């Protein structure tokens, strides 16, 4: 019988002997060190060692006798029995052979490496029935950290053994139908990674919200990982594009600085299970990111090595040792929730009506749900919550699970996307809004609310029970179409979610939305940062702290937003349009009033291409170009195409095209295509001449209708007259489509018209439009309708026959 196995001789095949967690540790050390994975070494006790320990002095029999009559729903009895069993285990000496084996393994390990003389140790538990697919056993047993010396290690091993009889572990086994005697415990003694003075976090090789599997999601905060896993901190978050990692290119799609207000560190010496304490993180340290870009990329590479090895999406714990400065993987297990979202069908929720937002936080999942608010301050108040209520709490932990199962939705003050409430909500398939900061204060017990997670990263709690729709979509069976249907994607935070819809790429992503969403500061204010008044500079400092300079902040943030959308839809084309802010809109950005003129008619004023060519804005445009070039040339997202808005004259078109080329965005270089928005009547009237400078048109029916009919698109007074199907508008659209098709150039449409008017979509298809870009809520319906129509028209003349136009 083997009592001890070195971690580097363990593989997944040892699962019955060392449990899922330790087998996975061993598998990574023994199989993946060669691929560059760094996992702290050590050894593990076996299930056989545990059983021999229990067989001494009749311990197993005594435990069995106590557990057999136990009713786990009697909380007091459960606590009493659990306590008794644990004290028996902790008081019983280890069998002599096991103790001497542990001492020998410990000496071998520390003797072999002089560096380890000062090391401390983590003693981790691994239950042999742990981590079965679909069972969240993880985290039920204890881990003891920062232990010095073999005597303390031995005591910790006994404590780990005892933790198999935690109250919640006993109850869980009963609920899941495992018999207590079938589960054994293996203790791993592993070198302590000093993340208490470093950083730690979690990574997923799949987006846990949407099931998008093209990126790795990483969270990170200062100190021990406990705070991230349990959701006590809002961590930094990163997303990394897998394809870029594989190609050795920069691949960071998102850097978002979390609040990181606290860090867990060690309070006292190295006794058995050094006690921990929560420290506050100084404000300056909170604002910067807890790990560097290089570290993010190294973690992403490690995650890919692990995912490739296991051949499935994984959930990984990592830590940065603040003493040696290196990154380590601590644990990896299959991801069980988001991976089930893939393929099959997709359920979409959409709010029918909006109301007053009471609190906001981070959306978990994409669902909507509602019910009466129940503010619960501790699990002892659980009885308050009835099935269908909205559970509102400061934070949750595994003790809360019974009450969470009854909730229709969960709202917490604290926590990020990997916090306990988030994980459980996803598992339960209910919406959750976490990290609101103030939910327990701002929501009132008993009030009806609607929890909305279908609107991107922000999760919203609305007053009252609002109507919503739930739509089930089978994605894999979308029929062939005579036209490409693309998506208009507003902000990067929705990209991963939309990417799982059926699509042929993105027909319009507006850079001004990305600037509004990712930057919020006027680009000139960033360029002229040094000469700004102190107070404005201070406000900017807070927002840009995680980046090396104001200019770099703009370029990197725009690149992140653009790259997120491009990566989400790759390899399909993604058309990103350079900025088209109007002066009234730019003025709202921080510092914007200093640089934007007051215009009577901003719609007809200093907007679109005209701006790029003026000295006042040229440098801002140069920053946009640098971000776009970076995404294409450095990150390798060559599915990104560029589009220029609001080009009034042919001369302006030629000049903008030359300006783009001067900034490294020359048509044809690295496969770049540059489109022009066809949205001013001049664009259609002189289509041929404009097309000399561009690879195609995307029709902006919003501006085109405004300008052909002379209707201010923003005025509600004339809104009734606004109709893209007016014959005059259709006439110019026909001219544009015909010119592009004759020249063999691209022609699509990205205005709102075909999303709102199915008959306009039909007309465009019949006129030979190559692609229609739709708002995401209409793409599935339009797809199915156009497919049915083209089947009915079967035959080559279907597309060329003009259809009657309504309107
Ligand atoms: C349009 O004008 O139709 C268009 C898509 O651009 P925007 O709505 O951004 O002006
Ligand atoms: Mg427009």
PDB file of N, CA, C and O in Angstrom, residues 47-105:
ATOM      1  N   UNK A  47      -5.736   7.814  -0.862  1.00  0.00           N
ATOM      2  CA  UNK A  47      -6.983   7.389  -0.228  1.00  0.00           C
ATOM      3  C   UNK A  47      -6.721   6.203   0.700  1.00  0.00           C
ATOM      4  O   UNK A  47      -7.322   6.079   1.771  1.00  0.00           O
ATOM      5  N   UNK A  48      -5.777   5.359   0.294  1.00  0.00           N
ATOM      6  CA  UNK A  48      -5.461   4.194   1.125  1.00  0.00           C
ATOM      7  C   UNK A  48      -4.895   4.644   2.473  1.00  0.00           C
ATOM      8  O   UNK A  48      -5.221   4.076   3.528  1.00  0.00           O
ATOM      9  N   UNK A  49      -4.066   5.688   2.437  1.00  0.00           N
ATOM     10  CA  UNK A  49      -3.505   6.208   3.688  1.00  0.00           C
ATOM     11  C   UNK A  49      -4.625   6.721   4.581  1.00  0.00           C
ATOM     12  O   UNK A  49      -4.630   6.495   5.802  1.00  0.00           O
ATOM     13  N   UNK A  50      -5.581   7.403   3.973  1.00  0.00           N
ATOM     14  CA  UNK A  50      -6.709   7.938   4.726  1.00  0.00           C
ATOM     15  C   UNK A  50      -7.519   6.802   5.361  1.00  0.00           C
ATOM     16  O   UNK A  50      -7.890   6.849   6.536  1.00  0.00           O
ATOM     17  N   UNK A  51      -7.747   5.765   4.577  1.00  0.00           N
ATOM     18  CA  UNK A  51      -8.561   4.653   5.091  1.00  0.00           C
ATOM     19  C   UNK A  51      -7.825   3.925   6.213  1.00  0.00           C
ATOM     20  O   UNK A  51      -8.439   3.504   7.195  1.00  0.00           O
ATOM     21  N   UNK A  52      -6.504   3.822   6.056  1.00  0.00           N
ATOM     22  CA  UNK A  52      -5.774   3.129   7.120  1.00  0.00           C
ATOM     23  C   UNK A  52      -5.817   3.973   8.398  1.00  0.00           C
ATOM     24  O   UNK A  52      -5.929   3.453   9.503  1.00  0.00           O
ATOM     25  N   UNK A  53      -5.769   5.278   8.224  1.00  0.00           N
ATOM     26  CA  UNK A  53      -5.891   6.179   9.377  1.00  0.00           C
ATOM     27  C   UNK A  53      -7.239   5.967  10.084  1.00  0.00           C
ATOM     28  O   UNK A  53      -7.315   5.812  11.299  1.00  0.00           O
ATOM     29  N   UNK A  54      -8.317   5.894   9.277  1.00  0.00           N
ATOM     30  CA  UNK A  54      -9.648   5.738   9.872  1.00  0.00           C
ATOM     31  C   UNK A  54      -9.840   4.364  10.514  1.00  0.00           C
ATOM     32  O   UNK A  54     -10.651   4.193  11.421  1.00  0.00           O
ATOM     33  N   UNK A  55      -9.099   3.387  10.004  1.00  0.00           N
ATOM     34  CA  UNK A  55      -9.334   2.031  10.521  1.00  0.00           C
ATOM     35  C   UNK A  55      -8.700   1.850  11.908  1.00  0.00           C
ATOM     36  O   UNK A  55      -9.024   0.907  12.621  1.00  0.00           O
ATOM     37  N   UNK A  56      -7.790   2.791  12.280  1.00  0.00           N
ATOM     38  CA  UNK A  56      -7.191   2.680  13.612  1.00  0.00           C
ATOM     39  C   UNK A  56      -8.203   2.990  14.692  1.00  0.00           C
ATOM     40  O   UNK A  56      -9.004   3.909  14.551  1.00  0.00           O
ATOM     41  N   UNK A  57      -8.135   2.227  15.732  1.00  0.00           N
ATOM     42  CA  UNK A  57      -8.900   2.544  16.927  1.00  0.00           C
ATOM     43  C   UNK A  57     -10.413   2.607  16.686  1.00  0.00           C
ATOM     44  O   UNK A  57     -11.133   3.354  17.349  1.00  0.00           O
ATOM     45  N   UNK A  58     -10.853   1.905  15.635  1.00  0.00           N
ATOM     46  CA  UNK A  58     -12.303   1.833  15.386  1.00  0.00           C
ATOM     47  C   UNK A  58     -12.930   3.152  14.981  1.00  0.00           C
ATOM     48  O   UNK A  58     -14.149   3.350  15.082  1.00  0.00           O
ATOM     49  N   UNK A  59     -12.112   4.070  14.507  1.00  0.00           N
ATOM     50  CA  UNK A  59     -12.630   5.399  14.191  1.00  0.00           C
ATOM     51  C   UNK A  59     -13.739   5.352  13.144  1.00  0.00           C
ATOM     52  O   UNK A  59     -14.800   5.974  13.295  1.00  0.00           O
ATOM     53  N   UNK A  60     -13.499   4.579  12.061  1.00  0.00           N
ATOM     54  CA  UNK A  60     -14.487   4.513  10.971  1.00  0.00           C
ATOM     55  C   UNK A  60     -15.832   4.045  11.497  1.00  0.00           C
ATOM     56  O   UNK A  60     -16.884   4.603  11.151  1.00  0.00           O
ATOM     57  N   UNK A  61     -15.799   3.030  12.357  1.00  0.00           N
ATOM     58  CA  UNK A  61     -17.045   2.487  12.890  1.00  0.00           C
ATOM     59  C   UNK A  61     -17.781   3.506  13.754  1.00  0.00           C
ATOM     60  O   UNK A  61     -18.996   3.662  13.673  1.00  0.00           O
ATOM     61  N   UNK A  62     -17.016   4.256  14.554  1.00  0.00           N
ATOM     62  CA  UNK A  62     -17.657   5.254  15.417  1.00  0.00           C
ATOM     63  C   UNK A  62     -18.313   6.346  14.578  1.00  0.00           C
ATOM     64  O   UNK A  62     -19.407   6.821  14.878  1.00  0.00           O
ATOM     65  N   UNK A  63     -17.613   6.725  13.500  1.00  0.00           N
ATOM     66  CA  UNK A  63     -18.162   7.783  12.635  1.00  0.00           C
ATOM     67  C   UNK A  63     -19.463   7.302  12.003  1.00  0.00           C
ATOM     68  O   UNK A  63     -20.491   7.985  12.016  1.00  0.00           O
ATOM     69  N   UNK A  64     -19.405   6.099  11.472  1.00  0.00           N
ATOM     70  CA  UNK A  64     -20.564   5.507  10.802  1.00  0.00           C
ATOM     71  C   UNK A  64     -21.762   5.474  11.754  1.00  0.00           C
ATOM     72  O   UNK A  64     -22.888   5.849  11.398  1.00  0.00           O
ATOM     73  N   UNK A  65     -21.490   5.055  13.004  1.00  0.00           N
ATOM     74  CA  UNK A  65     -22.574   4.921  13.972  1.00  0.00           C
ATOM     75  C   UNK A  65     -23.221   6.266  14.269  1.00  0.00           C
ATOM     76  O   UNK A  65     -24.429   6.352  14.512  1.00  0.00           O
ATOM     77  N   UNK A  66     -22.413   7.320  14.199  1.00  0.00           N
ATOM     78  CA  UNK A  66     -22.960   8.645  14.482  1.00  0.00           C
ATOM     79  C   UNK A  66     -23.747   9.196  13.288  1.00  0.00           C
ATOM     80  O   UNK A  66     -24.723   9.930  13.447  1.00  0.00           O
ATOM     81  N   UNK A  67     -23.288   8.832  12.090  1.00  0.00           N
ATOM     82  CA  UNK A  67     -23.903   9.420  10.891  1.00  0.00           C
ATOM     83  C   UNK A  67     -25.182   8.701  10.465  1.00  0.00           C
ATOM     84  O   UNK A  67     -26.092   9.329   9.914  1.00  0.00           O
ATOM     85  N   UNK A  68     -25.246   7.413  10.688  1.00  0.00           N
ATOM     86  CA  UNK A  68     -26.382   6.651  10.156  1.00  0.00           C
ATOM     87  C   UNK A  68     -27.730   7.226  10.586  1.00  0.00           C
ATOM     88  O   UNK A  68     -28.587   7.450   9.748  1.00  0.00           O
ATOM     89  N   UNK A  69     -27.923   7.529  11.867  1.00  0.00           N
ATOM     90  CA  UNK A  69     -29.253   8.029  12.243  1.00  0.00           C
ATOM     91  C   UNK A  69     -29.441   9.535  11.990  1.00  0.00           C
ATOM     92  O   UNK A  69     -30.523  10.059  12.232  1.00  0.00           O
ATOM     93  N   UNK A  70     -28.406  10.216  11.489  1.00  0.00           N
ATOM     94  CA  UNK A  70     -28.473  11.688  11.411  1.00  0.00           C
ATOM     95  C   UNK A  70     -29.457  12.174  10.340  1.00  0.00           C
ATOM     96  O   UNK A  70     -29.457  11.696   9.217  1.00  0.00           O
ATOM     97  N   UNK A  71     -30.281  13.147  10.732  1.00  0.00           N
ATOM     98  CA  UNK A  71     -31.154  13.819   9.761  1.00  0.00           C
ATOM     99  C   UNK A  71     -30.495  15.166   9.460  1.00  0.00           C
ATOM    100  O   UNK A  71     -30.464  16.061  10.308  1.00  0.00           O
ATOM    101  N   UNK A  72     -29.940  15.307   8.237  1.00  0.00           N
ATOM    102  CA  UNK A  72     -29.114  16.501   7.963  1.00  0.00           C
ATOM    103  C   UNK A  72     -29.933  17.788   7.901  1.00  0.00           C
ATOM    104  O   UNK A  72     -29.385  18.883   7.923  1.00  0.00           O
ATOM    105  N   UNK A  73     -31.251  17.657   7.813  1.00  0.00           N
ATOM    106  CA  UNK A  73     -32.033  18.893   7.792  1.00  0.00           C
ATOM    107  C   UNK A  73     -32.175  19.480   9.206  1.00  0.00           C
ATOM    108  O   UNK A  73     -32.595  20.617   9.380  1.00  0.00           O
ATOM    109  N   UNK A  74     -31.804  18.684  10.206  1.00  0.00           N
ATOM    110  CA  UNK A  74     -31.778  19.214  11.567  1.00  0.00           C
ATOM    111  C   UNK A  74     -30.419  19.895  11.778  1.00  0.00           C
ATOM    112  O   UNK A  74     -29.408  19.257  12.071  1.00  0.00           O
ATOM    113  N   UNK A  75     -30.423  21.202  11.566  1.00  0.00           N
ATOM    114  CA  UNK A  75     -29.168  21.931  11.479  1.00  0.00           C
ATOM    115  C   UNK A  75     -28.343  21.813  12.754  1.00  0.00           C
ATOM    116  O   UNK A  75     -27.120  21.671  12.727  1.00  0.00           O
ATOM    117  N   UNK A  76     -29.030  21.838  13.898  1.00  0.00           N
ATOM    118  CA  UNK A  76     -28.286  21.768  15.163  1.00  0.00           C
ATOM    119  C   UNK A  76     -27.633  20.415  15.363  1.00  0.00           C
ATOM    120  O   UNK A  76     -26.479  20.310  15.794  1.00  0.00           O
ATOM    121  N   UNK A  77     -28.383  19.369  15.003  1.00  0.00           N
ATOM    122  CA  UNK A  77     -27.839  18.028  15.151  1.00  0.00           C
ATOM    123  C   UNK A  77     -26.659  17.822  14.207  1.00  0.00           C
ATOM    124  O   UNK A  77     -25.641  17.222  14.573  1.00  0.00           O
ATOM    125  N   UNK A  78     -26.838  18.336  12.987  1.00  0.00           N
ATOM    126  CA  UNK A  78     -25.760  18.233  11.996  1.00  0.00           C
ATOM    127  C   UNK A  78     -24.489  18.889  12.556  1.00  0.00           C
ATOM    128  O   UNK A  78     -23.393  18.331  12.477  1.00  0.00           O
ATOM    129  N   UNK A  79     -24.629  20.074  13.139  1.00  0.00           N
ATOM    130  CA  UNK A  79     -23.467  20.794  13.666  1.00  0.00           C
ATOM    131  C   UNK A  79     -22.805  19.997  14.792  1.00  0.00           C
ATOM    132  O   UNK A  79     -21.579  19.899  14.867  1.00  0.00           O
ATOM    133  N   UNK A  80     -23.641  19.396  15.663  1.00  0.00           N
ATOM    134  CA  UNK A  80     -23.107  18.651  16.800  1.00  0.00           C
ATOM    135  C   UNK A  80     -22.333  17.413  16.322  1.00  0.00           C
ATOM    136  O   UNK A  80     -21.186  17.186  16.722  1.00  0.00           O
ATOM    137  N   UNK A  81     -22.962  16.662  15.405  1.00  0.00           N
ATOM    138  CA  UNK A  81     -22.323  15.441  14.905  1.00  0.00           C
ATOM    139  C   UNK A  81     -21.034  15.775  14.163  1.00  0.00           C
ATOM    140  O   UNK A  81     -19.991  15.144  14.354  1.00  0.00           O
ATOM    141  N   UNK A  82     -21.096  16.804  13.318  1.00  0.00           N
ATOM    142  CA  UNK A  82     -19.916  17.209  12.544  1.00  0.00           C
ATOM    143  C   UNK A  82     -18.760  17.572  13.467  1.00  0.00           C
ATOM    144  O   UNK A  82     -17.626  17.131  13.276  1.00  0.00           O
ATOM    145  N   UNK A  83     -19.079  18.346  14.505  1.00  0.00           N
ATOM    146  CA  UNK A  83     -18.049  18.796  15.436  1.00  0.00           C
ATOM    147  C   UNK A  83     -17.395  17.619  16.147  1.00  0.00           C
ATOM    148  O   UNK A  83     -16.179  17.525  16.256  1.00  0.00           O
ATOM    149  N   UNK A  84     -18.234  16.689  16.575  1.00  0.00           N
ATOM    150  CA  UNK A  84     -17.705  15.516  17.287  1.00  0.00           C
ATOM    151  C   UNK A  84     -16.762  14.724  16.384  1.00  0.00           C
ATOM    152  O   UNK A  84     -15.641  14.369  16.782  1.00  0.00           O
ATOM    153  N   UNK A  85     -17.208  14.449  15.158  1.00  0.00           N
ATOM    154  CA  UNK A  85     -16.378  13.636  14.259  1.00  0.00           C
ATOM    155  C   UNK A  85     -15.051  14.345  13.980  1.00  0.00           C
ATOM    156  O   UNK A  85     -13.980  13.741  14.024  1.00  0.00           O
ATOM    157  N   UNK A  86     -15.124  15.630  13.744  1.00  0.00           N
ATOM    158  CA  UNK A  86     -13.880  16.351  13.419  1.00  0.00           C
ATOM    159  C   UNK A  86     -12.904  16.334  14.602  1.00  0.00           C
ATOM    160  O   UNK A  86     -11.703  16.185  14.422  1.00  0.00           O
ATOM    161  N   UNK A  87     -13.437  16.436  15.801  1.00  0.00           N
ATOM    162  CA  UNK A  87     -12.497  16.432  16.938  1.00  0.00           C
ATOM    163  C   UNK A  87     -11.876  15.047  17.106  1.00  0.00           C
ATOM    164  O   UNK A  87     -10.701  14.924  17.440  1.00  0.00           O
ATOM    165  N   UNK A  88     -12.651  13.993  16.855  1.00  0.00           N
ATOM    166  CA  UNK A  88     -12.059  12.642  16.904  1.00  0.00           C
ATOM    167  C   UNK A  88     -10.885  12.544  15.934  1.00  0.00           C
ATOM    168  O   UNK A  88      -9.829  12.037  16.264  1.00  0.00           O
ATOM    169  N   UNK A  89     -11.122  13.022  14.702  1.00  0.00           N
ATOM    170  CA  UNK A  89     -10.078  12.874  13.672  1.00  0.00           C
ATOM    171  C   UNK A  89      -8.847  13.702  14.029  1.00  0.00           C
ATOM    172  O   UNK A  89      -7.711  13.239  13.945  1.00  0.00           O
ATOM    173  N   UNK A  90      -9.073  14.927  14.491  1.00  0.00           N
ATOM    174  CA  UNK A  90      -7.925  15.791  14.787  1.00  0.00           C
ATOM    175  C   UNK A  90      -7.122  15.274  15.983  1.00  0.00           C
ATOM    176  O   UNK A  90      -5.913  15.484  16.061  1.00  0.00           O
ATOM    177  N   UNK A  91      -7.815  14.612  16.881  1.00  0.00           N
ATOM    178  CA  UNK A  91      -7.109  14.115  18.073  1.00  0.00           C
ATOM    179  C   UNK A  91      -6.398  12.795  17.855  1.00  0.00           C
ATOM    180  O   UNK A  91      -5.561  12.393  18.664  1.00  0.00           O
ATOM    181  N   UNK A  92      -6.760  12.092  16.813  1.00  0.00           N
ATOM    182  CA  UNK A  92      -6.168  10.760  16.615  1.00  0.00           C
ATOM    183  C   UNK A  92      -4.801  10.875  15.940  1.00  0.00           C
ATOM    184  O   UNK A  92      -4.675  11.508  14.903  1.00  0.00           O
ATOM    185  N   UNK A  93      -3.749  10.269  16.513  1.00  0.00           N
ATOM    186  CA  UNK A  93      -2.433  10.357  15.859  1.00  0.00           C
ATOM    187  C   UNK A  93      -2.443   9.653  14.510  1.00  0.00           C
ATOM    188  O   UNK A  93      -3.217   8.704  14.305  1.00  0.00           O
ATOM    189  N   UNK A  94      -1.583  10.118  13.591  1.00  0.00           N
ATOM    190  CA  UNK A  94      -1.473   9.430  12.298  1.00  0.00           C
ATOM    191  C   UNK A  94      -0.804   8.086  12.532  1.00  0.00           C
ATOM    192  O   UNK A  94       0.048   7.958  13.432  1.00  0.00           O
ATOM    193  N   UNK A  95      -1.136   7.051  11.746  1.00  0.00           N
ATOM    194  CA  UNK A  95      -0.417   5.777  11.852  1.00  0.00           C
ATOM    195  C   UNK A  95       1.086   6.020  11.662  1.00  0.00           C
ATOM    196  O   UNK A  95       1.472   6.895  10.871  1.00  0.00           O
ATOM    197  N   UNK A  96       1.910   5.245  12.388  1.00  0.00           N
ATOM    198  CA  UNK A  96       3.358   5.508  12.387  1.00  0.00           C
ATOM    199  C   UNK A  96       3.952   5.467  10.989  1.00  0.00           C
ATOM    200  O   UNK A  96       4.798   6.296  10.629  1.00  0.00           O
ATOM    201  N   UNK A  97       3.495   4.506  10.164  1.00  0.00           N
ATOM    202  CA  UNK A  97       4.101   4.418   8.825  1.00  0.00           C
ATOM    203  C   UNK A  97       3.734   5.643   7.980  1.00  0.00           C
ATOM    204  O   UNK A  97       4.543   6.172   7.236  1.00  0.00           O
ATOM    205  N   UNK A  98       2.510   6.128   8.129  1.00  0.00           N
ATOM    206  CA  UNK A  98       2.100   7.308   7.361  1.00  0.00           C
ATOM    207  C   UNK A  98       2.915   8.526   7.811  1.00  0.00           C
ATOM    208  O   UNK A  98       3.427   9.289   7.001  1.00  0.00           O
ATOM    209  N   UNK A  99       3.049   8.662   9.116  1.00  0.00           N
ATOM    210  CA  UNK A  99       3.819   9.806   9.611  1.00  0.00           C
ATOM    211  C   UNK A  99       5.257   9.760   9.111  1.00  0.00           C
ATOM    212  O   UNK A  99       5.795  10.758   8.635  1.00  0.00           O
ATOM    213  N   UNK A 100       5.873   8.574   9.160  1.00  0.00           N
ATOM    214  CA  UNK A 100       7.275   8.547   8.730  1.00  0.00           C
ATOM    215  C   UNK A 100       7.377   8.738   7.209  1.00  0.00           C
ATOM    216  O   UNK A 100       8.320   9.365   6.718  1.00  0.00           O
ATOM    217  N   UNK A 101       6.386   8.268   6.472  1.00  0.00           N
ATOM    218  CA  UNK A 101       6.402   8.509   5.015  1.00  0.00           C
ATOM    219  C   UNK A 101       6.300  10.008   4.704  1.00  0.00           C
ATOM    220  O   UNK A 101       6.954  10.528   3.810  1.00  0.00           O
ATOM    221  N   UNK A 102       5.434  10.694   5.455  1.00  0.00           N
ATOM    222  CA  UNK A 102       5.291  12.137   5.213  1.00  0.00           C
ATOM    223  C   UNK A 102       6.586  12.858   5.567  1.00  0.00           C
ATOM    224  O   UNK A 102       7.075  13.706   4.824  1.00  0.00           O
ATOM    225  N   UNK A 103       7.183  12.458   6.715  1.00  0.00           N
ATOM    226  CA  UNK A 103       8.441  13.104   7.102  1.00  0.00           C
ATOM    227  C   UNK A 103       9.518  12.888   6.045  1.00  0.00           C
ATOM    228  O   UNK A 103      10.258  13.806   5.686  1.00  0.00           O
ATOM    229  N   UNK A 104       9.569  11.657   5.517  1.00  0.00           N
ATOM    230  CA  UNK A 104      10.602  11.366   4.524  1.00  0.00           C
ATOM    231  C   UNK A 104      10.351  12.181   3.244  1.00  0.00           C
ATOM    232  O   UNK A 104      11.255  12.796   2.686  1.00  0.00           O
ATOM    233  N   UNK A 105       9.099  12.186   2.798  1.00  0.00           N
ATOM    234  CA  UNK A 105       8.780  12.928   1.562  1.00  0.00           C
ATOM    235  C   UNK A 105       9.109  14.410   1.745  1.00  0.00           C
ATOM    236  O   UNK A 105       9.633  15.074   0.847  1.00  0.00           O
TER     237      UNK A 105
END
